[in-house]
PDB file of C-alpha atoms in Angstrom:
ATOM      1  CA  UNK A   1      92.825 -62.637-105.188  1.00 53.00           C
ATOM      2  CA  UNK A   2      91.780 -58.957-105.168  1.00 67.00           C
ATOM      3  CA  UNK A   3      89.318 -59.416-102.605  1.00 68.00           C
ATOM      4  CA  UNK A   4      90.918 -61.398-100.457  1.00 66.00           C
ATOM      5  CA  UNK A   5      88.330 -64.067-100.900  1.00 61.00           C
ATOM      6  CA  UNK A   6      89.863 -68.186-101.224  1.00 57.00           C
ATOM      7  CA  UNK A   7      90.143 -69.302-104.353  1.00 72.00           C
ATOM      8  CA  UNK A   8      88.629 -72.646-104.100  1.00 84.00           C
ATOM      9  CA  UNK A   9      85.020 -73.055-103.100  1.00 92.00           C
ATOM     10  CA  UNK A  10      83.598 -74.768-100.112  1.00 95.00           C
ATOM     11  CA  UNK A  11      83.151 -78.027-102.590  1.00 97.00           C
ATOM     12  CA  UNK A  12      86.515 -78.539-103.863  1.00 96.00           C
ATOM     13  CA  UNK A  13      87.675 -77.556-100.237  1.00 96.00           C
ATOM     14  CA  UNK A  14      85.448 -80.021 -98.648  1.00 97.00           C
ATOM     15  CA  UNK A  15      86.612 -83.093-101.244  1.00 96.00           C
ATOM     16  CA  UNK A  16      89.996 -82.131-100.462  1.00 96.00           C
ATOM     17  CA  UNK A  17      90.231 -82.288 -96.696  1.00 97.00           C
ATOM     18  CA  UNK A  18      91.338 -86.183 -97.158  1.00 96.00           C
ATOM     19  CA  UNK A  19      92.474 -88.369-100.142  1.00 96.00           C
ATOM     20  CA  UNK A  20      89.211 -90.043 -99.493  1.00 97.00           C
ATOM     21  CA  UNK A  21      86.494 -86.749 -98.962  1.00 98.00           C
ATOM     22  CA  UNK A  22      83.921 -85.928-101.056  1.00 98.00           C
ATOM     23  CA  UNK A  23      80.901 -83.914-100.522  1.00 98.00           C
ATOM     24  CA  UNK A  24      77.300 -85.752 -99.964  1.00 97.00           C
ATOM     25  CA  UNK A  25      73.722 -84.963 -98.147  1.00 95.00           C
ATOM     26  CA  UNK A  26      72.458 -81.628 -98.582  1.00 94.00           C
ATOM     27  CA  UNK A  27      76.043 -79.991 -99.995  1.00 96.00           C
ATOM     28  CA  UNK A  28      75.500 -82.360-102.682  1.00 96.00           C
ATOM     29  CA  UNK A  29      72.191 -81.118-103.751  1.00 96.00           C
ATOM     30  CA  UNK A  30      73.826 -77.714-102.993  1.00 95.00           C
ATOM     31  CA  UNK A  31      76.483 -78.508-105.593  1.00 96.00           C
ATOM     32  CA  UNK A  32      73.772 -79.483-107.808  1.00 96.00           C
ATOM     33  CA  UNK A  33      71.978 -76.396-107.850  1.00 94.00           C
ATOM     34  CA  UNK A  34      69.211 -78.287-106.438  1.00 94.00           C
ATOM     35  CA  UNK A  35      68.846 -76.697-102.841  1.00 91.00           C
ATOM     36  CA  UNK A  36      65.905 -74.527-101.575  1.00 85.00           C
ATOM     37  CA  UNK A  37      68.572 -73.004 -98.942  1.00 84.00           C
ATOM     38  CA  UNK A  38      72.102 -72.187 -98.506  1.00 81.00           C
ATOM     39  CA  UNK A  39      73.446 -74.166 -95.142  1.00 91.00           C
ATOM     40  CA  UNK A  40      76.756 -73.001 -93.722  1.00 94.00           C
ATOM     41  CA  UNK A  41      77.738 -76.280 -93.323  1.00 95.00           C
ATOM     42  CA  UNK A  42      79.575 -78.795 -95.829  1.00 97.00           C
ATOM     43  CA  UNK A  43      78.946 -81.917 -95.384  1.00 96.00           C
ATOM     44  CA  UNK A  44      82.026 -84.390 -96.134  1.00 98.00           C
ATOM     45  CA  UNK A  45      82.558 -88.250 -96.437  1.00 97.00           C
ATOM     46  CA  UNK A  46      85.128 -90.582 -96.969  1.00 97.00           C
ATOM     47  CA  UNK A  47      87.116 -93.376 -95.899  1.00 96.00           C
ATOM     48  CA  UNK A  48      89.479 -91.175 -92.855  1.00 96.00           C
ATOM     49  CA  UNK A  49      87.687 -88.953 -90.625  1.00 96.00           C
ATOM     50  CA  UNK A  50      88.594 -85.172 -89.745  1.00 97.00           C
ATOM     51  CA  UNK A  51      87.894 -83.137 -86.666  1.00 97.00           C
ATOM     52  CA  UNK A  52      84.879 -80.534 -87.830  1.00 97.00           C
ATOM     53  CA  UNK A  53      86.634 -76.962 -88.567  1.00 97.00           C
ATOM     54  CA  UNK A  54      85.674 -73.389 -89.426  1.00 97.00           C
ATOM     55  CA  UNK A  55      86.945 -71.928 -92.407  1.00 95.00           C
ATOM     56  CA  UNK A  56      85.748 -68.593 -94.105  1.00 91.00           C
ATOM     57  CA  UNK A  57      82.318 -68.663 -91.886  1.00 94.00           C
ATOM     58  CA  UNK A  58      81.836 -72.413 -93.072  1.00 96.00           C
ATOM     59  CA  UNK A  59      81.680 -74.982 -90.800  1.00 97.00           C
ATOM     60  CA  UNK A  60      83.277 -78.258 -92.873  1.00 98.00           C
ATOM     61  CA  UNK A  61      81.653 -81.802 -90.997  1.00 97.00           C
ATOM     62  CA  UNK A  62      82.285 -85.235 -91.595  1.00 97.00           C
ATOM     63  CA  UNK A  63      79.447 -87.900 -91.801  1.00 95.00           C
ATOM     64  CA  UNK A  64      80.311 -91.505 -92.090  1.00 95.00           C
ATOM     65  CA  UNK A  65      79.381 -93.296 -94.747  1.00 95.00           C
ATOM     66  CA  UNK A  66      76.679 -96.161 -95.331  1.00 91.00           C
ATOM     67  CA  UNK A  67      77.669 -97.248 -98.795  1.00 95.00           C
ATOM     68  CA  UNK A  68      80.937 -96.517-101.116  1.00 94.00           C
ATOM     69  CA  UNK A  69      79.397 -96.248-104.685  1.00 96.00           C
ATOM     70  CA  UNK A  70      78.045 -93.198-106.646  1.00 97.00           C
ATOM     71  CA  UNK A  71      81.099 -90.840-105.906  1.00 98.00           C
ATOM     72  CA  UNK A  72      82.160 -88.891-108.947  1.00 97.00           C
ATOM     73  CA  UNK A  73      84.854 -86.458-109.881  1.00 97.00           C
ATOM     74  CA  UNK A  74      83.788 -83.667-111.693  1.00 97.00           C
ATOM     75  CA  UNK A  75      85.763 -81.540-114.014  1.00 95.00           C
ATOM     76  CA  UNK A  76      85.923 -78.286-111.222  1.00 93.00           C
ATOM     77  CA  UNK A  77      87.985 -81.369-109.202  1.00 93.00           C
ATOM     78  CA  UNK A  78      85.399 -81.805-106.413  1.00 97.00           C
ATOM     79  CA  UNK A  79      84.603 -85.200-105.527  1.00 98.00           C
ATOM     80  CA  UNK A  80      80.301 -85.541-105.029  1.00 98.00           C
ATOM     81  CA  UNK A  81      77.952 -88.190-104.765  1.00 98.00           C
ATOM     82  CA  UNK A  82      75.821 -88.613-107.825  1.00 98.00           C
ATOM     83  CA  UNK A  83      72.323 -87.446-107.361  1.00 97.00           C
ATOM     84  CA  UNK A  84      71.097 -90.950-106.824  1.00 97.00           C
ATOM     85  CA  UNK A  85      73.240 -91.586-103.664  1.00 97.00           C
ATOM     86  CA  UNK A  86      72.762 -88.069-102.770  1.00 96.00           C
ATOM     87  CA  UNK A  87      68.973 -88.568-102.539  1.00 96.00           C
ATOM     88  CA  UNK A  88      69.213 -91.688-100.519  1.00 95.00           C
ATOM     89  CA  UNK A  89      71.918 -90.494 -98.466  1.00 95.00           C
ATOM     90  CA  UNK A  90      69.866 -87.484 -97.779  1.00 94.00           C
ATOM     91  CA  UNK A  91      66.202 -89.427 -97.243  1.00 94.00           C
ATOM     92  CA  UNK A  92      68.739 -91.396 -94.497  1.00 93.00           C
ATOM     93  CA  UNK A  93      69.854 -88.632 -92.665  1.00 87.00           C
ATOM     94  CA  UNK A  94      67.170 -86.122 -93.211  1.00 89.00           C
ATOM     95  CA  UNK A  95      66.351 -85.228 -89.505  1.00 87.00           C
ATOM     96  CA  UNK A  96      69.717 -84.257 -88.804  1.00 81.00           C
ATOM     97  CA  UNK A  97      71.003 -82.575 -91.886  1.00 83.00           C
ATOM     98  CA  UNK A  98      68.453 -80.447 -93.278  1.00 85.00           C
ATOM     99  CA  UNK A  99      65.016 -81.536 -92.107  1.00 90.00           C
ATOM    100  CA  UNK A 100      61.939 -82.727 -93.730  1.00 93.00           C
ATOM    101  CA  UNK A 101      61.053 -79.222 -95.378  1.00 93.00           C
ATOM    102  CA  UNK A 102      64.234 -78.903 -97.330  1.00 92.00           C
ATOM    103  CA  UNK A 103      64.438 -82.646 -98.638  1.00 93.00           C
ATOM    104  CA  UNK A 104      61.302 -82.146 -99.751  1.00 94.00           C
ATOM    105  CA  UNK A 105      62.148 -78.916-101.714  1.00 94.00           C
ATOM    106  CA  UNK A 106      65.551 -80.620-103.355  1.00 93.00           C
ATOM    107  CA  UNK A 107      63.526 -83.910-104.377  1.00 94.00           C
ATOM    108  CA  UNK A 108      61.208 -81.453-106.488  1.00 94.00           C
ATOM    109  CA  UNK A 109      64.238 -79.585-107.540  1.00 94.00           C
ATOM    110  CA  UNK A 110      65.878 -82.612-109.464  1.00 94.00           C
ATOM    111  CA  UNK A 111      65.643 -83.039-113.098  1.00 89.00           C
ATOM    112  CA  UNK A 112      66.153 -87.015-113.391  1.00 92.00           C
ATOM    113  CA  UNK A 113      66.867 -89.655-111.392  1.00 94.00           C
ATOM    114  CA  UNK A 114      68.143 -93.138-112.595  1.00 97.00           C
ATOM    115  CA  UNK A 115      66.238 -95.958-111.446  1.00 96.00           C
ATOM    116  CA  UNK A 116      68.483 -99.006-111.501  1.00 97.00           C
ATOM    117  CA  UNK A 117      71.077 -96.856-109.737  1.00 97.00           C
ATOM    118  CA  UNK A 118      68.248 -95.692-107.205  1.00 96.00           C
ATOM    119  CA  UNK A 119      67.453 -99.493-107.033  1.00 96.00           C
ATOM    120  CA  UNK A 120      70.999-101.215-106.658  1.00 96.00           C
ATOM    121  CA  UNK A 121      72.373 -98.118-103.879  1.00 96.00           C
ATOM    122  CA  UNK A 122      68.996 -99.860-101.837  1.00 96.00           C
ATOM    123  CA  UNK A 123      70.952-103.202-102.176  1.00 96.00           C
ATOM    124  CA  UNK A 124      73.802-101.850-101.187  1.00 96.00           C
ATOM    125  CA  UNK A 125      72.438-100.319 -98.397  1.00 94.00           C
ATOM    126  CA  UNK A 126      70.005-102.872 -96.958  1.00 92.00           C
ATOM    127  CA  UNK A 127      67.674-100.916 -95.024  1.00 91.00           C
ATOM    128  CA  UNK A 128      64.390-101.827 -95.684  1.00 90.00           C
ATOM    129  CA  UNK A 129      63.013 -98.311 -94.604  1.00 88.00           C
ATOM    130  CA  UNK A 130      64.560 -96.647 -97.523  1.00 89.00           C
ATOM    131  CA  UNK A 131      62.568 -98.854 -99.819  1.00 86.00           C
TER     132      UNK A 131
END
């Protein structure tokens, strides 16, 4: 409050913008401490789409969703994808969110992965490519 700052971070701003927003791609591995760079971008999913905005030098976007598991609510109240949806989600997309470079830093950033969530987010999504 002193500085003038917001309160909430870019996360819980980001899963807040709808009832259905959460944060996913690169944010996600941002949230996760598993990120090689900062982006000034959050990248936000859901169910109802927003118009892109600036808000404290952050520009908030909204990427449509492929699949609509492995979105949790963490105790801080932001809404994420898990890290196995945020890896596929982010192997998807990789050309236009971060790039080849930075997915490859995040992958060697991350502890664990679960397989059978790995492997049933495939089914869900269907796209052969990911396998």
């Amino acid at each position: 409050m002193e500085t003038g700052e917001p309160v909430p971070n870019r996360y819980r701003i980001g899963s807040n913008i709808t009832k259905t927003a959460y944060i996913s791609r690169h944010s996600a591995f941002e949230y996760y401490g598993c990120s090689n760079q900062v982006f000034y971008e959050v990248y936000v999913s859901g169910n109802n789409r927003f118009a892109a905005f600036n808000y404290d030098n952050v520009t908030y976007l909204y990427i449509a969703p492929r699949i609509n598991d492995g979105i949790e609510l963490k105790s801080d109240g932001v809404r994420v994808t898990d890290m196995e949806r945020t890896v596929l989600d982010s192997i998807n997309n990789f050309e236009k969110i971060a790039g080849l470079e930075e997915l490859l830093r995040c992958l060697e950033l991350i502890p664990f992965a679960n397989e059978d969530k790995l492997l049933a987010y495939l089914e869900l999504y269907g796209k052969q490519a990911l396998y």
